[in-house]
Tab-separated table of C-alpha atoms in Angstrom:
chain	number	residue	atom	x	y	z
X	22	MET	CA	-0.104	0.064	-0.133
X	23	SER	CA	1.249	3.481	-0.900
X	24	ILE	CA	1.877	6.250	1.969
X	25	THR	CA	-1.104	8.037	0.642
X	26	GLY	CA	-2.996	5.044	0.713
X	27	ILE	CA	-2.135	4.658	4.585
X	28	ALA	CA	-2.720	8.416	5.113
X	29	ARG	CA	-6.619	7.898	3.455
X	30	LYS	CA	-7.150	5.545	6.547
X	31	PHE	CA	-6.027	8.233	8.887
X	32	PHE	CA	-8.452	10.700	7.249
X	33	ALA	CA	-11.455	8.605	6.931
X	34	PRO	CA	-13.350	9.075	9.989
X	35	ARG	CA	-13.239	12.647	9.713
X	36	TRP	CA	-15.272	12.278	6.166
X	37	LYS	CA	-18.360	11.070	8.753
X	38	GLU	CA	-17.911	13.847	11.209
X	39	LEU	CA	-17.838	16.418	8.254
X	40	GLU	CA	-21.435	15.295	7.323
X	41	ARG	CA	-22.838	17.140	10.439
X	42	HIS	CA	-22.293	20.335	8.406
X	43	ASN	CA	-25.244	19.477	6.278
X	44	ASN	CA	-28.014	19.320	8.854
X	45	GLU	CA	-26.705	19.934	12.094
X	46	ALA	CA	-25.171	23.811	11.613
X	47	GLU	CA	-27.198	25.461	14.360
X	48	GLU	CA	-26.416	22.879	16.887
X	49	LEU	CA	-22.373	22.750	15.902
X	50	GLN	CA	-22.103	26.458	16.357
X	51	ARG	CA	-23.847	26.833	19.531
X	52	GLN	CA	-21.580	24.318	21.131
X	53	VAL	CA	-18.513	26.154	19.709
X	54	LEU	CA	-19.902	29.506	21.516
X	55	SER	CA	-20.540	27.673	24.673
X	56	ARG	CA	-17.118	26.149	24.750
X	57	LEU	CA	-15.450	29.569	23.915
X	58	ILE	CA	-17.411	31.399	26.527
X	59	ASN	CA	-16.501	28.534	29.323
X	60	SER	CA	-12.993	28.356	28.449
X	61	ALA	CA	-12.335	32.329	29.026
X	62	LYS	CA	-14.973	33.116	32.008
X	63	ASP	CA	-12.076	33.691	34.249
X	64	THR	CA	-10.248	35.677	31.897
X	65	GLU	CA	-10.001	39.451	32.545
X	66	PHE	CA	-12.309	39.934	29.486
X	67	GLY	CA	-14.428	36.945	30.424
X	68	ARG	CA	-15.025	38.360	34.030
X	69	TYR	CA	-15.726	42.155	32.759
X	70	HIS	CA	-18.392	40.715	30.488
X	71	ARG	CA	-19.835	38.209	32.960
X	72	PHE	CA	-19.296	35.092	31.074
X	73	ALA	CA	-20.160	32.986	33.903
X	74	ASP	CA	-23.702	33.834	33.877
X	75	MET	CA	-24.353	33.778	30.449
X	76	LYS	CA	-26.815	30.955	29.184
X	77	THR	CA	-27.594	31.732	25.578
X	78	TYR	CA	-26.757	33.446	22.417
X	79	ASP	CA	-28.611	36.603	23.307
X	80	ASP	CA	-26.956	36.606	26.404
X	81	PHE	CA	-23.461	36.886	24.570
X	82	VAL	CA	-24.828	39.638	22.201
X	83	ASN	CA	-26.271	41.856	25.179
X	84	SER	CA	-23.050	41.514	26.933
X	85	THR	CA	-20.237	41.592	24.625
X	86	PRO	CA	-20.007	44.740	22.021
X	87	ILE	CA	-18.683	44.291	18.602
X	88	SER	CA	-15.092	44.899	18.433
X	89	THR	CA	-12.412	46.002	15.873
X	90	TYR	CA	-8.708	45.687	16.304
X	91	GLU	CA	-8.548	49.450	17.827
X	92	GLU	CA	-10.822	48.124	20.902
X	93	LEU	CA	-8.614	45.073	21.520
X	94	LYS	CA	-5.285	46.416	20.728
X	95	GLU	CA	-4.503	47.619	24.241
X	96	GLY	CA	-5.495	44.187	25.754
X	97	ILE	CA	-3.503	42.515	22.926
X	98	ASP	CA	-0.244	44.688	23.545
X	99	ARG	CA	-0.298	43.672	27.228
X	100	MET	CA	-0.429	39.751	26.071
X	101	ARG	CA	2.450	40.615	24.031
X	102	HIS	CA	4.476	41.635	26.892
X	103	GLY	CA	3.772	38.636	28.683
X	104	GLU	CA	0.218	39.077	30.760
X	105	ALA	CA	-1.456	36.083	31.175
X	106	ASP	CA	-5.280	35.739	31.254
X	107	VAL	CA	-6.150	38.782	29.316
X	108	LEU	CA	-8.500	37.633	26.379
X	109	TRP	CA	-7.800	34.220	26.501
X	110	PRO	CA	-6.466	31.800	29.482
X	111	GLY	CA	-2.798	31.485	30.126
X	112	LYS	CA	-0.341	33.119	27.852
X	113	VAL	CA	-0.268	33.505	24.330
X	114	LYS	CA	3.244	33.434	22.790
X	115	TRP	CA	2.685	33.734	18.964
X	116	TYR	CA	1.395	36.502	17.150
X	117	ALA	CA	0.524	36.734	13.580
X	118	LYS	CA	1.472	39.869	11.928
X	119	SER	CA	-1.391	40.872	9.682
X	120	SER	CA	-1.206	41.583	5.644
X	121	GLY	CA	-4.727	42.292	5.278
X	122	THR	CA	-3.870	46.106	4.781
X	123	THR	CA	-0.731	47.484	3.222
X	124	ASN	CA	-0.313	50.561	5.200
X	125	ASP	CA	2.501	51.062	7.519
X	126	LYS	CA	0.449	50.121	10.755
X	127	SER	CA	0.555	46.392	11.453
X	128	LYS	CA	-1.980	44.340	13.452
X	129	PHE	CA	-0.964	41.684	15.697
X	130	ILE	CA	-3.582	38.696	15.811
X	131	PRO	CA	-2.951	36.421	18.922
X	132	VAL	CA	-2.415	32.556	18.227
X	133	SER	CA	-2.977	30.638	21.118
X	134	LYS	CA	-2.195	26.848	21.352
X	135	GLU	CA	-6.158	26.158	21.289
X	136	GLY	CA	-6.189	28.291	18.445
X	137	LEU	CA	-3.164	26.874	16.556
X	138	LYS	CA	-4.695	23.305	17.017
X	139	ARG	CA	-8.299	23.779	16.483
X	140	LEU	CA	-8.465	26.740	13.877
X	141	HIS	CA	-5.381	26.602	11.655
X	142	TYR	CA	-4.017	22.916	11.708
X	143	LYS	CA	-7.566	21.299	11.777
X	144	GLY	CA	-8.236	23.638	8.886
X	145	GLY	CA	-4.960	22.221	6.850
X	146	SER	CA	-6.060	18.667	7.887
X	147	ASP	CA	-9.617	19.032	6.626
X	148	VAL	CA	-8.228	20.224	3.191
X	149	VAL	CA	-6.461	17.189	2.846
X	150	ALA	CA	-9.353	15.475	4.015
X	151	PHE	CA	-11.786	16.460	1.421
X	152	TYR	CA	-9.169	16.369	-1.131
X	153	LEU	CA	-8.568	12.567	-0.531
X	154	ARG	CA	-12.119	12.045	-0.275
X	155	ASN	CA	-12.620	13.788	-3.901
X	156	ASN	CA	-9.720	12.113	-5.605
X	157	PRO	CA	-9.323	8.481	-4.659
X	158	GLN	CA	-6.489	8.168	-7.055
X	159	SER	CA	-4.088	10.575	-5.513
X	160	ARG	CA	-0.826	9.692	-4.510
X	161	MET	CA	0.001	13.205	-2.853
X	162	PHE	CA	1.838	11.762	0.188
X	163	ASP	CA	4.103	9.446	-2.154
X	164	GLY	CA	6.111	12.936	-2.883
X	165	ARG	CA	6.577	16.169	-1.356
X	166	GLY	CA	4.578	19.255	-0.655
X	167	LEU	CA	5.831	22.807	-1.748
X	168	ILE	CA	5.045	25.146	0.977
X	169	LEU	CA	5.305	28.661	0.963
X	170	GLY	CA	5.886	30.477	4.342
X	171	GLY	CA	6.783	33.873	5.583
X	172	SER	CA	9.062	34.894	8.256
X	173	HIS	CA	9.061	35.486	12.088
X	174	GLN	CA	11.033	37.423	14.723
X	175	PRO	CA	11.118	37.733	18.397
X	176	ASN	CA	8.234	39.423	20.307
X	177	TYR	CA	9.639	42.003	22.344
X	178	ASN	CA	11.751	40.416	24.844
X	179	VAL	CA	9.320	37.811	26.020
X	180	PRO	CA	11.438	34.426	26.066
X	181	GLY	CA	10.045	32.007	23.467
X	182	SER	CA	7.393	34.502	21.877
X	183	ILE	CA	7.285	35.414	18.126
X	184	VAL	CA	5.783	37.486	15.828
X	185	GLY	CA	5.393	37.480	11.854
X	186	ASP	CA	3.504	35.795	9.243
X	187	LEU	CA	1.084	33.020	10.189
X	188	SER	CA	2.782	30.606	7.619
X	189	ALA	CA	5.882	30.935	9.695
X	190	ILE	CA	4.078	30.337	12.942
X	191	LEU	CA	2.869	27.325	11.358
X	192	ILE	CA	6.042	26.189	10.200
X	193	GLU	CA	7.867	26.750	13.473
X	194	ASN	CA	5.325	24.769	15.212
X	195	ILE	CA	4.484	21.934	12.824
X	196	ASN	CA	4.637	18.226	13.515
X	197	PRO	CA	8.237	17.165	12.718
X	198	ILE	CA	6.696	14.166	10.644
X	199	VAL	CA	5.387	16.754	8.331
X	200	ASN	CA	8.737	17.935	7.438
X	201	LEU	CA	9.571	14.613	6.046
X	202	VAL	CA	7.230	15.420	3.331
X	203	ARG	CA	7.389	18.925	2.487
X	204	VAL	CA	10.224	21.405	0.841
X	205	PRO	CA	11.763	23.898	1.598
X	206	SER	CA	13.996	23.168	4.373
X	207	LYS	CA	12.829	24.962	7.589
X	208	GLU	CA	15.792	27.421	7.312
X	209	THR	CA	14.708	28.431	3.657
X	210	ALA	CA	11.090	28.573	4.310
X	211	LEU	CA	11.422	31.295	7.174
X	212	LEU	CA	13.777	33.576	5.266
X	213	SER	CA	12.874	37.141	5.525
X	214	ASP	CA	14.122	38.287	1.877
X	215	PHE	CA	11.917	37.138	-0.597
X	216	GLU	CA	14.065	37.396	-3.600
X	217	VAL	CA	16.590	35.160	-1.751
X	218	LYS	CA	14.117	32.628	-0.684
X	219	ARG	CA	12.476	32.571	-4.067
X	220	ASP	CA	15.805	31.557	-5.630
X	221	ARG	CA	16.670	29.160	-2.724
X	222	ILE	CA	13.134	27.219	-2.654
X	223	ALA	CA	13.556	26.704	-6.386
X	224	ARG	CA	16.936	25.266	-5.759
X	225	GLU	CA	15.672	23.046	-3.233
X	226	ALA	CA	12.603	21.614	-4.684
X	227	ILE	CA	13.570	21.576	-8.175
X	228	ASN	CA	14.890	17.659	-7.903
X	229	LYS	CA	12.582	16.588	-5.440
X	230	ASN	CA	9.376	14.493	-6.286
X	231	VAL	CA	6.931	17.467	-5.720
X	232	THR	CA	3.373	16.472	-6.037
X	233	ASN	CA	1.199	19.394	-4.023
X	234	LEU	CA	1.623	23.002	-3.673
X	235	SER	CA	0.180	25.080	-0.868
X	236	GLY	CA	0.469	28.963	-0.708
X	237	VAL	CA	-0.715	32.347	-2.069
X	238	PRO	CA	-1.193	32.253	-5.958
X	239	SER	CA	0.882	35.441	-6.643
X	240	TRP	CA	3.948	34.490	-4.633
X	241	MET	CA	3.901	30.767	-5.576
X	242	LEU	CA	3.768	31.701	-9.436
X	243	SER	CA	7.100	33.542	-8.600
X	244	VAL	CA	8.384	30.647	-7.380
X	245	LEU	CA	7.130	28.351	-9.910
X	246	ASN	CA	8.727	30.876	-12.626
X	247	ARG	CA	12.018	30.475	-11.116
X	248	VAL	CA	11.996	26.882	-11.194
X	249	MET	CA	11.087	27.064	-14.859
X	250	GLU	CA	13.834	29.342	-15.466
X	251	LEU	CA	16.421	27.121	-13.501
X	252	SER	CA	14.848	23.809	-15.296
X	253	GLY	CA	14.712	25.366	-18.907
X	254	LYS	CA	11.632	23.191	-19.178
X	255	THR	CA	8.389	24.357	-21.019
X	256	HIS	CA	5.795	23.171	-18.250
X	257	LEU	CA	6.104	22.310	-14.684
X	258	GLU	CA	5.066	18.517	-15.096
X	259	GLU	CA	8.360	17.998	-16.942
X	260	VAL	CA	10.042	19.089	-13.810
X	261	TRP	CA	7.671	17.330	-11.364
X	262	PRO	CA	5.707	14.764	-13.348
X	263	ASN	CA	3.570	13.685	-10.445
X	264	ILE	CA	2.225	17.326	-9.693
X	265	GLU	CA	-1.439	16.771	-8.778
X	266	VAL	CA	-2.764	19.708	-6.860
X	267	PHE	CA	-2.466	23.399	-5.651
X	268	PHE	CA	-4.087	24.271	-2.480
X	269	HIS	CA	-4.365	28.039	-2.809
X	270	GLY	CA	-5.690	31.189	-0.483
X	271	GLY	CA	-5.093	34.625	0.469
X	272	VAL	CA	-5.902	36.127	-2.692
X	273	ALA	CA	-8.656	35.609	-5.501
X	274	PHE	CA	-7.630	32.781	-7.856
X	275	THR	CA	-9.492	34.109	-10.693
X	276	PRO	CA	-6.687	36.528	-12.135
X	277	TYR	CA	-4.132	33.635	-12.010
X	278	ARG	CA	-5.872	30.669	-13.071
X	279	GLN	CA	-5.130	31.085	-16.767
X	280	GLN	CA	-1.438	31.553	-16.045
X	281	TYR	CA	-1.429	28.196	-13.862
X	282	GLU	CA	-3.202	26.433	-16.528
X	283	GLN	CA	-0.603	27.564	-19.331
X	284	LEU	CA	2.309	26.564	-16.887
X	285	ILE	CA	0.842	23.237	-15.606
X	286	THR	CA	-1.018	21.326	-18.727
X	287	SER	CA	-1.144	17.893	-17.020
X	288	PRO	CA	-4.877	16.752	-17.048
X	289	LYS	CA	-4.532	15.477	-13.791
X	290	MET	CA	-3.852	18.845	-12.104
X	291	HIS	CA	-6.407	20.089	-9.371
X	292	TYR	CA	-6.918	23.316	-8.139
X	293	MET	CA	-8.471	23.838	-4.458
X	294	GLU	CA	-9.350	27.122	-2.599
X	295	THR	CA	-8.997	27.737	1.033
X	296	TYR	CA	-10.346	30.674	3.365
X	297	ASN	CA	-7.316	30.869	5.852
X	298	ALA	CA	-6.454	34.060	7.490
X	299	SER	CA	-4.189	35.204	10.068
X	300	GLU	CA	-7.516	35.143	12.321
X	301	GLY	CA	-8.346	31.553	11.621
X	302	PHE	CA	-9.298	29.101	9.071
X	303	PHE	CA	-12.665	29.303	7.726
X	304	GLY	CA	-13.629	27.853	4.767
X	305	ILE	CA	-12.899	25.065	2.248
X	306	GLN	CA	-13.731	24.256	-1.443
X	307	ASP	CA	-14.983	20.696	-0.755
X	308	ASP	CA	-16.780	20.362	-4.033
X	309	PRO	CA	-14.399	20.679	-6.972
X	310	ALA	CA	-16.949	21.517	-9.379
X	311	ASP	CA	-18.610	24.101	-7.019
X	312	LYS	CA	-16.189	27.538	-6.729
X	313	SER	CA	-17.764	28.260	-3.373
X	314	MET	CA	-16.510	27.179	-0.190
X	315	LEU	CA	-17.912	25.437	2.743
X	316	LEU	CA	-18.035	27.177	6.164
X	317	MET	CA	-16.039	25.093	8.766
X	318	LEU	CA	-18.590	24.966	11.728
X	319	ASP	CA	-16.736	22.867	14.466
X	320	TYR	CA	-13.405	24.723	14.774
X	321	ASP	CA	-12.823	26.928	17.727
X	322	CYS	CA	-14.728	30.010	15.672
X	323	PHE	CA	-18.396	31.326	16.112
X	324	TYR	CA	-19.568	33.571	13.233
X	325	GLU	CA	-21.830	36.239	13.164
X	326	PHE	CA	-22.843	38.237	10.189
X	327	MET	CA	-23.707	41.999	9.433
X	328	GLU	CA	-25.767	42.950	6.388
X	329	MET	CA	-23.420	45.506	4.623
X	330	GLY	CA	-25.427	49.064	4.700
X	331	SER	CA	-27.066	47.806	7.964
X	332	ASP	CA	-26.280	47.700	11.569
X	333	THR	CA	-28.019	44.364	12.105
X	334	VAL	CA	-26.096	41.163	13.208
X	335	VAL	CA	-27.342	37.963	12.854
X	336	PRO	CA	-25.617	34.315	13.706
X	337	LEU	CA	-25.182	31.928	11.024
X	338	TRP	CA	-28.595	30.455	11.095
X	339	GLY	CA	-29.863	34.187	10.225
X	340	VAL	CA	-28.104	34.513	7.112
X	341	GLN	CA	-29.769	34.422	3.834
X	342	PRO	CA	-28.337	33.695	0.475
X	343	GLY	CA	-27.339	36.433	-2.106
X	344	LYS	CA	-26.667	39.279	0.574
X	345	ASN	CA	-23.345	40.916	1.117
X	346	TYR	CA	-22.195	40.195	4.616
X	347	ALA	CA	-19.444	41.734	6.907
X	348	MET	CA	-18.011	38.742	8.654
X	349	ILE	CA	-17.684	38.848	12.914
X	350	ILE	CA	-15.821	36.233	14.200
X	351	THR	CA	-15.305	34.825	18.046
X	352	THR	CA	-12.162	32.519	18.427
X	353	SER	CA	-10.050	30.376	20.878
X	354	CYS	CA	-7.367	33.205	20.346
X	355	GLY	CA	-8.935	35.819	22.189
X	356	LEU	CA	-10.884	37.764	19.384
X	357	TRP	CA	-14.478	38.276	20.946
X	358	ARG	CA	-17.186	39.279	18.099
X	359	TYR	CA	-14.225	40.612	16.103
X	360	MET	CA	-14.723	42.293	12.633
X	361	ILE	CA	-12.272	40.753	10.601
X	362	GLY	CA	-12.945	43.083	7.600
X	363	ASP	CA	-13.731	40.680	5.046
X	364	THR	CA	-17.339	40.657	3.283
X	365	VAL	CA	-19.015	37.116	2.251
X	366	GLN	CA	-22.057	36.062	0.164
X	367	PHE	CA	-23.701	32.787	1.101
X	368	THR	CA	-24.524	30.523	-2.129
X	369	SER	CA	-26.286	27.873	0.070
X	370	THR	CA	-27.536	27.314	3.648
X	371	ASN	CA	-27.814	23.871	3.619
X	372	PRO	CA	-24.933	23.260	3.840
X	373	TYR	CA	-23.640	26.899	4.460
X	374	LYS	CA	-21.579	27.258	1.537
X	375	PHE	CA	-20.286	30.922	0.450
X	376	ILE	CA	-17.815	33.121	-1.610
X	377	ILE	CA	-15.757	35.868	-0.370
X	378	SER	CA	-17.152	38.974	-2.093
X	379	GLY	CA	-14.425	41.484	-0.843
X	380	ARG	CA	-13.125	43.617	2.044
X	381	THR	CA	-15.302	45.722	4.098
X	382	LYS	CA	-12.282	48.900	3.423
X	383	SER	CA	-11.644	47.081	-0.049
X	384	PHE	CA	-14.483	48.576	-2.601
X	385	ILE	CA	-15.318	51.653	-4.349
X	386	ASN	CA	-18.465	53.582	-3.457
X	387	ALA	CA	-17.415	57.130	-4.053
X	388	PHE	CA	-20.386	57.565	-6.200
X	389	GLY	CA	-22.971	54.953	-4.927
X	390	GLU	CA	-21.636	52.638	-7.212
X	391	GLU	CA	-20.860	49.861	-4.561
X	392	LEU	CA	-18.436	48.033	-6.832
X	393	ILE	CA	-16.994	45.126	-4.535
X	394	VAL	CA	-13.827	42.837	-5.223
X	395	ASP	CA	-16.171	40.265	-6.600
X	396	ASN	CA	-17.269	42.182	-9.480
X	397	ALA	CA	-14.036	43.530	-10.138
X	398	GLU	CA	-12.818	39.730	-10.604
X	399	GLN	CA	-15.693	39.001	-12.910
X	400	GLY	CA	-15.179	41.939	-14.817
X	401	LEU	CA	-11.479	41.007	-15.431
X	402	ALA	CA	-12.207	37.595	-16.093
X	403	TYR	CA	-14.722	38.678	-18.703
X	404	ALA	CA	-12.301	41.011	-20.311
X	405	CYS	CA	-9.473	38.380	-20.554
X	406	GLN	CA	-11.396	35.824	-21.838
X	407	HIS	CA	-12.385	38.150	-24.962
X	408	THR	CA	-9.175	39.405	-25.696
X	409	GLY	CA	-6.793	36.874	-24.620
X	410	ALA	CA	-4.831	38.971	-21.945
X	411	GLN	CA	-3.791	37.664	-18.794
X	412	VAL	CA	-3.910	40.131	-15.617
X	413	LEU	CA	-1.257	39.652	-12.845
X	414	GLU	CA	-1.755	42.437	-10.520
X	415	TYR	CA	-4.137	45.364	-10.471
X	416	THR	CA	-5.584	47.964	-8.262
X	417	ALA	CA	-8.549	50.563	-9.016
X	418	ALA	CA	-9.683	53.922	-7.439
X	419	PRO	CA	-12.304	56.528	-8.075
X	420	VAL	CA	-11.226	59.696	-10.310
X	421	PHE	CA	-13.423	62.151	-8.397
X	422	MET	CA	-15.725	64.911	-9.775
X	423	ASP	CA	-14.160	67.634	-11.555
X	424	ALA	CA	-15.770	71.066	-12.053
X	425	LYS	CA	-18.309	69.891	-14.721
X	426	ALA	CA	-19.361	66.967	-12.594
X	427	LYS	CA	-17.299	64.128	-14.518
X	428	CYS	CA	-15.731	61.150	-12.666
X	429	ARG	CA	-14.621	57.957	-13.334
X	430	HIS	CA	-13.084	54.928	-11.907
X	431	GLN	CA	-9.125	54.418	-12.707
X	432	TRP	CA	-7.470	50.984	-13.174
X	433	LEU	CA	-3.932	50.469	-12.994
X	434	ILE	CA	-3.172	46.739	-14.362
X	435	GLU	CA	-0.074	44.886	-14.615
X	436	PHE	CA	-0.533	42.128	-17.502
X	437	SER	CA	1.661	39.024	-17.874
X	438	THR	CA	-0.165	39.078	-21.336
X	439	PRO	CA	-1.462	42.521	-22.606
X	440	PRO	CA	-4.447	42.823	-24.800
X	441	LYS	CA	-3.874	43.969	-28.248
X	442	ASP	CA	-6.561	46.392	-27.791
X	443	LEU	CA	-6.291	48.367	-24.354
X	444	GLN	CA	-9.477	50.278	-25.307
X	445	LEU	CA	-11.635	47.071	-26.230
X	446	PHE	CA	-10.266	45.297	-22.872
X	447	ALA	CA	-11.329	48.369	-21.004
X	448	SER	CA	-14.821	48.504	-22.650
X	449	LEU	CA	-15.452	44.767	-21.961
X	450	LEU	CA	-14.689	45.218	-18.179
X	451	ASP	CA	-16.732	48.119	-18.082
X	452	ALA	CA	-19.483	46.374	-19.917
X	453	ARG	CA	-19.381	43.319	-17.483
X	454	LEU	CA	-19.114	45.518	-14.067
X	455	GLN	CA	-22.457	46.839	-15.390
X	456	GLU	CA	-23.788	43.466	-15.974
X	457	VAL	CA	-23.469	42.188	-12.685
X	458	ASN	CA	-23.570	45.278	-10.531
X	459	SER	CA	-26.847	47.527	-11.023
X	460	ASP	CA	-25.501	50.350	-8.960
X	461	TYR	CA	-22.514	50.919	-11.046
X	462	GLU	CA	-24.861	50.261	-14.192
X	463	ALA	CA	-27.067	52.946	-12.965
X	464	LYS	CA	-24.381	55.290	-12.267
X	465	ARG	CA	-22.786	54.756	-15.795
X	466	TYR	CA	-26.437	55.394	-17.344
X	467	LYS	CA	-25.805	57.705	-20.682
X	468	ASP	CA	-22.289	58.505	-18.835
X	469	ILE	CA	-24.415	61.151	-16.925
X	470	THR	CA	-22.779	60.516	-13.416
X	471	LEU	CA	-19.842	57.990	-13.806
X	472	GLN	CA	-17.953	58.110	-17.092
X	473	HIS	CA	-16.309	54.980	-18.738
X	474	LEU	CA	-13.569	53.730	-16.523
X	475	GLU	CA	-9.561	54.142	-17.715
X	476	VAL	CA	-7.122	51.360	-17.730
X	477	ILE	CA	-3.371	52.330	-17.265
X	478	THR	CA	-1.032	49.807	-18.307
X	479	ALA	CA	1.751	48.994	-15.112
X	480	ARG	CA	5.312	48.377	-16.133
X	481	PRO	CA	6.536	44.925	-15.610
X	482	GLY	CA	7.090	44.411	-11.855
X	483	LEU	CA	5.648	47.767	-10.663
X	484	PHE	CA	3.591	46.072	-7.957
X	485	ASN	CA	6.384	44.210	-6.356
X	486	ASP	CA	8.511	47.116	-6.532
X	487	TRP	CA	5.619	48.915	-4.463
X	488	LEU	CA	5.326	46.299	-2.037
X	489	LYS	CA	9.194	46.109	-1.620
X	490	SER	CA	9.409	49.677	-0.851
X	491	LYS	CA	6.947	49.316	1.881
X	492	GLY	CA	8.797	46.076	3.301
X	493	LYS	CA	5.678	43.805	2.212
X	494	LEU	CA	7.314	41.727	-0.777
X	495	GLY	CA	6.790	38.031	-0.219
X	496	GLY	CA	4.673	36.244	2.693
X	497	GLN	CA	1.027	36.789	2.885
X	498	HIS	CA	1.160	40.646	1.754
X	499	LYS	CA	-1.424	41.513	-0.758
X	500	VAL	CA	-1.964	44.207	-3.527
X	501	PRO	CA	-5.059	46.336	-2.345
X	502	ARG	CA	-7.626	45.836	-4.996
X	503	LEU	CA	-9.946	48.553	-4.633
X	504	SER	CA	-10.205	51.514	-2.678
X	505	ASN	CA	-12.174	55.063	-2.003
X	506	SER	CA	-8.955	56.777	-1.601
X	507	ARG	CA	-6.432	57.429	-4.132
X	508	GLU	CA	-3.482	57.008	-1.491
X	509	HIS	CA	-2.184	53.873	-3.189
X	510	ILE	CA	-2.827	54.403	-6.757
X	511	GLU	CA	-1.111	57.462	-6.548
X	512	GLU	CA	2.043	56.012	-4.804
X	513	LEU	CA	1.958	53.140	-7.807
X	514	LEU	CA	1.455	55.905	-10.581
X	515	ALA	CA	4.493	57.789	-9.521
X	516	MET	CA	6.353	54.563	-9.849
X	517	ASN	CA	5.248	53.844	-13.025
X	518	ILE	CA	8.202	54.882	-15.067
X	519	ARG	CA	9.604	52.551	-17.826
């Protein structure tokens, strides 16, 4: 029996447990909330909010306010300095430096021992469980997994405490057995200089039997391109004949899919999306035929949702398909009713499946158009499909009204394959945005309010250079896709010199 065949037996019992997501969602979530409240009742936060007296979800809502990072920051900083029993029992020694924003101000998300095990590693394990269930012929464990990670550094002067990318924290604490089936070496994986790391990863992995990839699509593509440069091959399966799956997350895969499909032409290649963030592991694409993800309900995370444009907050069993919700989480890392900053839309409530629709702060609504990232991804995919273009990176922002009340959206796009006709690409993008967003369509009516969008071609490497200038190159760092402010796009335009 192959190593993967042995591993399959280990994951099989979980397949039965996961069936509870289909018809016991509310019960699973109520159990999670009860466990979290009971665990933290003797913490400073739990005593202040009278967790010991809580009996119901309504008690929790009435006693515990919605929070952002700013509300929890003081407590988190005390935890970082070594204080115990503040937001979660005991001392928390690991902190994920959030890359959810590209400004200079970072967030430090606590990662407790419980959260590491029951939020992050449990998510990773379930990804494999679903993949093996859906692919009986898989041999992924008979080779190596190429896993990209960030870096970490000491946290203040607290012994044994570290702060850095979540991926680095996961690699630092991973079961030693896993190191037998992964590349690169731990030393290389935790390097802080991405350009050096990229080359070393490629050199360490190129002669290994790599069967699976895990990481952020943009950074993984950069590493794979280096592998191709070193190998001199045309397609990745010529380097790794047994490559079969890419587990991806962090950014939308749509802009990168065509590039991966050109790089890897093997018919046995699979792609599986995950929703893993610094704050927790929330969703998995359990069905390869369905682009939406299953919300994971039996981890250490209790979910609530605020409908965009409203102050109404509902638990999971109160959501409706098709609505755009800001996600609120309560976890075993001491995040209580925390606004994570992502927005989701449910495609199904039996089971609860969803798509990531954007960010609460990553949208354009300068003129009432309410353009979200999901709209942008659909528009770009449509324009690429009809022009043969390929988008590597992009950002967009409004150009505000002039004296004649004229305004537009300005898109800065770095193409890996540029369109032959940029104006046609822009027109197709604009048309598709009107099809998928009625508010945008209304504002575009006869060019009365919002003018035709503008597309500017970015020079090769612009976005990487911009991230590097901010110390954000590599790891889990992301380019802001949509913004109501022109701050980011003006910085990029100033650097867009050929």
